């Protein structure tokens, strides 16, 4: 029902400022989907086509979901996060209608960003998804995407995948996911920014972000959060006695980094 669907729609709180690095990716998203939404008349005047989705691809934990949510926040849009398991569940319980309902909910709540994670799992090449299910859902999904393209309703569709090569080629046609953006592992500068974003709300001494970035080669954003979490747990231990939070230091975080493993090596 609409009500069920509405339980996973919410106003996005984050904005691009909460996403470390990815300046070029933000720029591209801005030009290709945010500006068209904000200046529909201008685009029309030049006969410039709008609509279609963007596919984000890259290693896990590097901020695709985070970026999609922030994109919604940038335009004060609602955000619907649909995981592949949601979609497969829908199939078990006659998904076609449900997939349609998601888009209906979005239509009633524009502007709206629909984010679909692990979209490659819909690819017919994968043997872990029932082929018939895959085909039916793919067709329904493509129909919804094509429908959006025709009447531009203030709905942006972002898809994410770690494995674009599995994606059914039908997704890539014009007006569908015709743009593909690589969300790379964060470089040193981006890692500095990510540490900053996730530490600035916590009690800390002045932090040497450069040395954190240097020590965290090949860390994803998620890895960075895990390293911070290790440091936080240590500090909690030290704070239990007197109940006063002890500020995190650069050294604490460096220790957290040492105890974590980077996950983006093969990218
Ligand atoms: P997956 O492919 O596993 O779904 P993903 O690319 O969607 O991964 P996210 O879920 O967006 O990754 O990132 C995991 C967590 O790491 C997020 O909650 C986010 O807070 C943090 N993170 C990742 N990248 C960044 C970034 N560039 N800036 C700030 N935080 C980040």
CSV table of C-alpha atoms and ligand atoms in Angstrom, one decimal:
chain,number,residue,atom,x,y,z
A,1,UNK,CA,0.0,0.0,0.0
A,2,UNK,CA,1.0,3.6,-0.2
A,3,UNK,CA,1.4,3.7,3.5
A,4,UNK,CA,3.9,0.8,3.5
A,5,UNK,CA,5.8,2.6,0.8
A,6,UNK,CA,5.7,5.8,2.7
A,7,UNK,CA,7.5,4.2,5.6
A,8,UNK,CA,10.8,4.4,3.6
A,9,UNK,CA,10.3,7.8,2.2
A,10,UNK,CA,11.8,10.7,4.2
A,11,UNK,CA,13.2,14.2,3.8
A,12,UNK,CA,17.0,13.9,3.3
A,13,UNK,CA,18.9,15.7,6.1
A,14,UNK,CA,22.4,15.6,4.5
A,15,UNK,CA,23.7,17.9,1.8
A,16,UNK,CA,26.9,18.0,-0.3
A,17,UNK,CA,28.8,19.5,2.6
A,18,UNK,CA,28.4,16.2,4.4
A,19,UNK,CA,30.1,14.4,1.6
A,20,UNK,CA,33.9,14.5,1.7
A,21,UNK,CA,35.8,14.9,-1.6
A,22,UNK,CA,34.0,14.0,-4.9
A,23,UNK,CA,34.0,17.6,-6.1
A,24,UNK,CA,33.8,16.5,-9.7
A,25,UNK,CA,31.1,14.1,-9.0
A,26,UNK,CA,29.0,16.7,-7.2
A,27,UNK,CA,29.6,19.1,-10.1
A,28,UNK,CA,28.4,16.5,-12.6
A,29,UNK,CA,25.3,15.6,-10.5
A,30,UNK,CA,24.5,19.3,-10.1
A,31,UNK,CA,24.7,20.0,-13.9
A,32,UNK,CA,22.9,16.9,-15.0
A,33,UNK,CA,20.1,16.5,-12.5
A,34,UNK,CA,19.9,19.3,-10.0
A,35,UNK,CA,20.0,22.3,-12.4
A,36,UNK,CA,17.5,20.7,-14.9
A,37,UNK,CA,15.1,20.3,-12.0
A,38,UNK,CA,15.5,23.8,-10.8
A,39,UNK,CA,15.4,25.5,-14.2
A,40,UNK,CA,13.0,23.4,-16.2
A,41,UNK,CA,11.9,26.4,-18.3
A,42,UNK,CA,15.4,27.3,-19.3
A,43,UNK,CA,16.1,23.8,-20.5
A,44,UNK,CA,12.8,23.7,-22.4
A,45,UNK,CA,13.7,27.0,-24.1
A,46,UNK,CA,16.8,25.4,-25.6
A,47,UNK,CA,15.1,22.2,-26.4
A,48,UNK,CA,17.5,20.4,-24.1
A,49,UNK,CA,16.2,17.1,-23.0
A,50,UNK,CA,15.9,16.4,-19.3
A,51,UNK,CA,15.2,13.3,-17.4
A,52,UNK,CA,16.9,9.9,-17.3
A,53,UNK,CA,18.8,8.5,-14.4
A,54,UNK,CA,22.4,8.4,-13.2
A,55,UNK,CA,24.2,5.3,-12.3
A,56,UNK,CA,26.9,5.6,-9.6
A,57,UNK,CA,29.4,2.8,-9.6
A,58,UNK,CA,32.5,2.1,-7.5
A,59,UNK,CA,33.8,0.1,-4.6
A,60,UNK,CA,31.6,-0.6,-1.5
A,61,UNK,CA,31.6,1.9,1.3
A,62,UNK,CA,32.8,4.9,-0.7
A,63,UNK,CA,29.7,7.0,-0.4
A,64,UNK,CA,27.2,6.2,-3.2
A,65,UNK,CA,24.3,5.9,-0.8
A,66,UNK,CA,25.5,8.9,1.2
A,67,UNK,CA,25.9,10.9,-2.0
A,68,UNK,CA,22.4,10.1,-3.2
A,69,UNK,CA,20.9,11.1,0.1
A,70,UNK,CA,22.9,14.3,0.0
A,71,UNK,CA,21.7,15.0,-3.6
A,72,UNK,CA,18.2,14.8,-2.3
A,73,UNK,CA,19.1,17.2,0.6
A,74,UNK,CA,20.6,19.7,-1.8
A,75,UNK,CA,17.2,20.2,-3.5
A,76,UNK,CA,15.2,19.7,-0.4
A,77,UNK,CA,13.7,16.6,-1.9
A,78,UNK,CA,12.2,13.5,-0.4
A,79,UNK,CA,14.4,10.4,-0.5
A,80,UNK,CA,13.4,6.9,-1.2
A,81,UNK,CA,16.0,4.2,-0.7
A,82,UNK,CA,15.1,0.9,-2.4
A,83,UNK,CA,17.4,-2.0,-1.8
A,84,UNK,CA,17.6,-4.9,-4.1
A,85,UNK,CA,16.2,-7.1,-1.4
A,86,UNK,CA,13.1,-4.9,-1.3
A,87,UNK,CA,12.7,-5.4,-5.0
A,88,UNK,CA,13.2,-9.2,-4.8
A,89,UNK,CA,10.7,-9.4,-1.9
A,90,UNK,CA,8.3,-7.5,-4.1
A,91,UNK,CA,8.7,-10.1,-6.7
A,92,UNK,CA,7.8,-12.9,-4.3
A,93,UNK,CA,4.7,-11.0,-3.4
A,94,UNK,CA,3.8,-9.8,-6.9
A,95,UNK,CA,6.4,-7.1,-7.2
A,96,UNK,CA,5.2,-5.4,-10.4
A,97,UNK,CA,2.5,-3.5,-8.7
A,98,UNK,CA,4.7,-2.6,-5.8
A,99,UNK,CA,7.5,-1.3,-8.0
A,100,UNK,CA,4.9,0.9,-9.6
A,101,UNK,CA,3.7,2.0,-6.2
A,102,UNK,CA,7.1,3.2,-5.3
A,103,UNK,CA,7.1,5.5,-8.3
A,104,UNK,CA,3.5,6.5,-7.5
A,105,UNK,CA,4.6,7.5,-4.0
A,106,UNK,CA,7.4,9.5,-5.5
A,107,UNK,CA,5.0,11.2,-7.9
A,108,UNK,CA,2.9,12.3,-5.0
A,109,UNK,CA,5.9,13.6,-3.1
A,110,UNK,CA,8.0,15.5,-5.6
A,111,UNK,CA,10.7,16.6,-5.7
A,112,UNK,CA,11.9,13.1,-4.9
A,113,UNK,CA,15.1,11.1,-5.3
A,114,UNK,CA,14.6,7.4,-5.8
A,115,UNK,CA,17.8,5.6,-5.0
A,116,UNK,CA,18.2,1.9,-6.0
A,117,UNK,CA,21.1,0.1,-4.5
A,118,UNK,CA,22.8,-2.9,-6.1
A,119,UNK,CA,21.0,-2.4,-9.3
A,120,UNK,CA,23.2,-4.9,-11.0
A,121,UNK,CA,21.4,-7.7,-9.2
A,122,UNK,CA,18.6,-7.1,-11.6
A,123,UNK,CA,20.9,-8.0,-14.4
A,124,UNK,CA,19.9,-11.2,-16.2
A,125,UNK,CA,23.5,-12.3,-16.3
A,126,UNK,CA,23.6,-13.1,-12.6
A,127,UNK,CA,22.7,-16.6,-11.7
A,128,UNK,CA,21.7,-15.8,-8.1
A,129,UNK,CA,18.6,-14.1,-9.3
A,130,UNK,CA,15.8,-16.1,-10.8
A,131,UNK,CA,15.9,-15.3,-14.5
A,132,UNK,CA,12.2,-14.9,-15.0
A,133,UNK,CA,11.9,-12.7,-11.9
A,134,UNK,CA,14.8,-10.7,-13.2
A,135,UNK,CA,13.2,-10.2,-16.6
A,136,UNK,CA,9.8,-9.2,-15.3
A,137,UNK,CA,11.1,-6.8,-12.8
A,138,UNK,CA,13.6,-5.3,-15.3
A,139,UNK,CA,10.8,-4.7,-17.8
A,140,UNK,CA,8.6,-3.1,-15.2
A,141,UNK,CA,11.4,-0.9,-13.9
A,142,UNK,CA,12.3,0.2,-17.5
A,143,UNK,CA,8.7,1.1,-18.1
A,144,UNK,CA,8.7,3.3,-15.0
A,145,UNK,CA,12.0,5.0,-16.0
A,146,UNK,CA,10.7,5.6,-19.6
A,147,UNK,CA,7.5,7.0,-18.1
A,148,UNK,CA,9.5,9.5,-16.1
A,149,UNK,CA,11.4,10.6,-19.1
A,150,UNK,CA,8.3,11.5,-21.0
A,151,UNK,CA,6.7,13.8,-18.5
A,152,UNK,CA,9.5,15.0,-16.3
A,153,UNK,CA,7.8,14.9,-12.9
A,154,UNK,CA,10.5,16.1,-10.6
A,155,UNK,CA,11.7,12.6,-9.9
A,156,UNK,CA,15.4,11.8,-10.0
A,157,UNK,CA,16.5,8.2,-10.2
A,158,UNK,CA,19.9,7.3,-9.0
A,159,UNK,CA,21.2,3.7,-9.2
A,160,UNK,CA,24.2,2.3,-7.5
A,161,UNK,CA,26.3,-0.7,-8.3
A,162,UNK,CA,29.7,-2.3,-7.5
A,163,UNK,CA,29.5,-4.3,-10.6
A,164,UNK,CA,28.3,-2.3,-13.6
A,165,UNK,CA,29.3,-5.1,-16.0
A,166,UNK,CA,26.5,-7.3,-14.7
A,167,UNK,CA,23.9,-4.7,-15.5
A,168,UNK,CA,21.4,-5.5,-18.2
A,169,UNK,CA,22.4,-3.3,-21.2
A,170,UNK,CA,18.7,-2.2,-21.6
A,171,UNK,CA,19.3,0.0,-18.6
A,172,UNK,CA,21.9,2.0,-20.4
A,173,UNK,CA,19.8,3.3,-23.3
A,174,UNK,CA,19.2,7.1,-23.6
A,175,UNK,CA,16.7,8.4,-21.2
A,176,UNK,CA,17.3,5.5,-18.8
A,177,UNK,CA,20.7,5.3,-16.9
A,178,UNK,CA,22.4,7.1,-19.7
A,179,UNK,CA,25.0,8.6,-17.4
A,180,UNK,CA,27.5,6.6,-15.5
A,181,UNK,CA,29.6,8.2,-12.8
A,182,UNK,CA,32.5,6.6,-11.1
A,183,UNK,CA,32.6,7.1,-7.3
A,184,UNK,CA,36.2,6.4,-6.6
A,185,UNK,CA,37.9,5.5,-3.4
A,186,UNK,CA,38.7,8.8,-1.6
A,187,UNK,CA,42.2,10.3,-2.4
A,188,UNK,CA,44.2,11.9,0.4
A,189,UNK,CA,42.4,15.2,0.3
A,190,UNK,CA,39.0,13.5,0.3
A,191,UNK,CA,40.1,11.3,3.3
A,192,UNK,CA,41.0,14.5,5.2
A,193,UNK,CA,37.6,15.9,4.5
A,194,UNK,CA,35.8,12.6,5.5
A,195,UNK,CA,37.7,12.5,8.8
A,196,UNK,CA,36.8,16.1,9.4
A,197,UNK,CA,33.1,15.5,8.7
A,198,UNK,CA,32.9,12.5,11.0
A,199,UNK,CA,35.0,14.0,13.8
A,200,UNK,CA,33.7,17.5,14.0
A,201,UNK,CA,30.6,16.6,16.1
A,202,UNK,CA,32.7,14.7,18.6
A,203,UNK,CA,34.9,15.9,21.5
A,204,UNK,CA,38.4,16.2,20.1
A,205,UNK,CA,41.7,17.9,20.6
A,206,UNK,CA,43.0,19.8,17.6
A,207,UNK,CA,43.4,17.1,14.9
A,208,UNK,CA,46.2,16.7,12.4
A,209,UNK,CA,44.1,15.7,9.5
A,210,UNK,CA,47.0,15.5,7.1
A,211,UNK,CA,48.6,12.7,9.1
A,212,UNK,CA,45.3,10.8,9.4
A,213,UNK,CA,44.9,11.0,5.6
A,214,UNK,CA,48.5,9.8,5.1
A,215,UNK,CA,48.0,6.8,7.5
A,216,UNK,CA,44.7,5.7,5.8
A,217,UNK,CA,45.7,4.9,2.3
A,218,UNK,CA,43.1,2.7,0.5
A,219,UNK,CA,40.5,3.4,3.2
A,220,UNK,CA,37.0,3.9,2.0
A,221,UNK,CA,34.6,6.3,3.8
A,222,UNK,CA,33.1,3.4,5.6
A,223,UNK,CA,36.6,2.2,6.7
A,224,UNK,CA,37.3,5.6,8.0
A,225,UNK,CA,34.2,5.5,10.1
A,226,UNK,CA,35.2,2.1,11.4
A,227,UNK,CA,38.6,3.5,12.5
A,228,UNK,CA,37.0,6.4,14.2
A,229,UNK,CA,34.7,4.0,16.0
A,230,UNK,CA,37.6,2.0,17.4
A,231,UNK,CA,39.1,5.2,18.8
A,232,UNK,CA,35.7,6.2,20.2
A,233,UNK,CA,35.3,2.8,22.0
A,234,UNK,CA,38.8,3.3,23.6
A,235,UNK,CA,37.9,6.8,24.8
A,236,UNK,CA,34.6,5.6,26.2
A,237,UNK,CA,36.5,3.0,28.3
A,238,UNK,CA,38.7,5.8,29.6
A,239,UNK,CA,35.7,8.0,30.3
A,240,UNK,CA,33.5,5.7,32.3
A,241,UNK,CA,35.3,6.3,35.6
A,242,UNK,CA,34.5,10.0,36.0
A,243,UNK,CA,31.8,10.2,33.4
A,244,UNK,CA,33.6,13.0,31.6
A,245,UNK,CA,34.1,12.6,27.9
A,246,UNK,CA,37.8,12.6,27.1
A,247,UNK,CA,38.7,14.4,23.8
A,248,UNK,CA,39.8,12.2,20.9
A,249,UNK,CA,43.4,12.9,19.8
A,250,UNK,CA,45.2,12.4,16.6
A,251,UNK,CA,47.1,9.5,18.2
A,252,UNK,CA,43.9,7.8,19.2
A,253,UNK,CA,42.6,7.9,15.6
A,254,UNK,CA,45.9,6.7,14.3
A,255,UNK,CA,45.7,3.7,16.5
A,256,UNK,CA,42.1,3.1,15.2
A,257,UNK,CA,43.5,3.2,11.7
A,258,UNK,CA,46.2,0.7,12.6
A,259,UNK,CA,43.6,-1.7,13.9
A,260,UNK,CA,41.4,-1.5,10.8
A,261,UNK,CA,41.9,-2.9,7.3
A,262,UNK,CA,41.4,-0.9,4.1
A,263,UNK,CA,38.9,-2.4,1.7
A,264,UNK,CA,39.5,-0.6,-1.5
A,265,UNK,CA,42.8,-2.1,-2.6
A,266,UNK,CA,41.7,-3.9,-5.7
A,267,UNK,CA,40.0,-0.8,-7.1
B,1,LIG,P1,27.8,0.1,-0.8
B,1,LIG,O1,28.2,-0.1,-2.2
B,1,LIG,O2,28.4,-0.9,0.2
B,1,LIG,O3,26.3,0.3,-0.6
B,1,LIG,P2,28.2,2.9,-0.6
B,1,LIG,O4,29.2,3.4,-1.7
B,1,LIG,O5,26.8,3.2,-0.9
B,1,LIG,O6,28.5,1.4,-0.3
B,1,LIG,P3,27.8,4.4,1.8
B,1,LIG,O7,26.8,3.5,2.4
B,1,LIG,O8,27.3,5.7,1.2
B,1,LIG,O9,28.7,3.6,0.7
B,1,LIG,O10,29.0,4.8,2.8
B,1,LIG,C1,29.1,4.1,4.0
B,1,LIG,C2,29.3,5.1,5.1
B,1,LIG,O11,30.6,5.7,5.0
B,1,LIG,C3,28.2,6.2,5.1
B,1,LIG,O12,27.3,6.1,6.1
B,1,LIG,C4,29.0,7.5,5.2
B,1,LIG,O13,28.7,8.1,6.4
B,1,LIG,C5,30.4,7.1,5.1
B,1,LIG,N1,31.1,7.7,3.9
B,1,LIG,C6,31.4,7.1,2.8
B,1,LIG,N2,32.0,8.0,1.9
B,1,LIG,C7,31.9,9.2,2.5
B,1,LIG,C8,32.3,10.5,2.0
B,1,LIG,N3,32.8,10.7,0.8
B,1,LIG,N4,32.0,11.5,2.9
B,1,LIG,C9,31.5,11.3,4.1
B,1,LIG,N5,31.1,10.1,4.6
B,1,LIG,C10,31.3,9.0,3.8
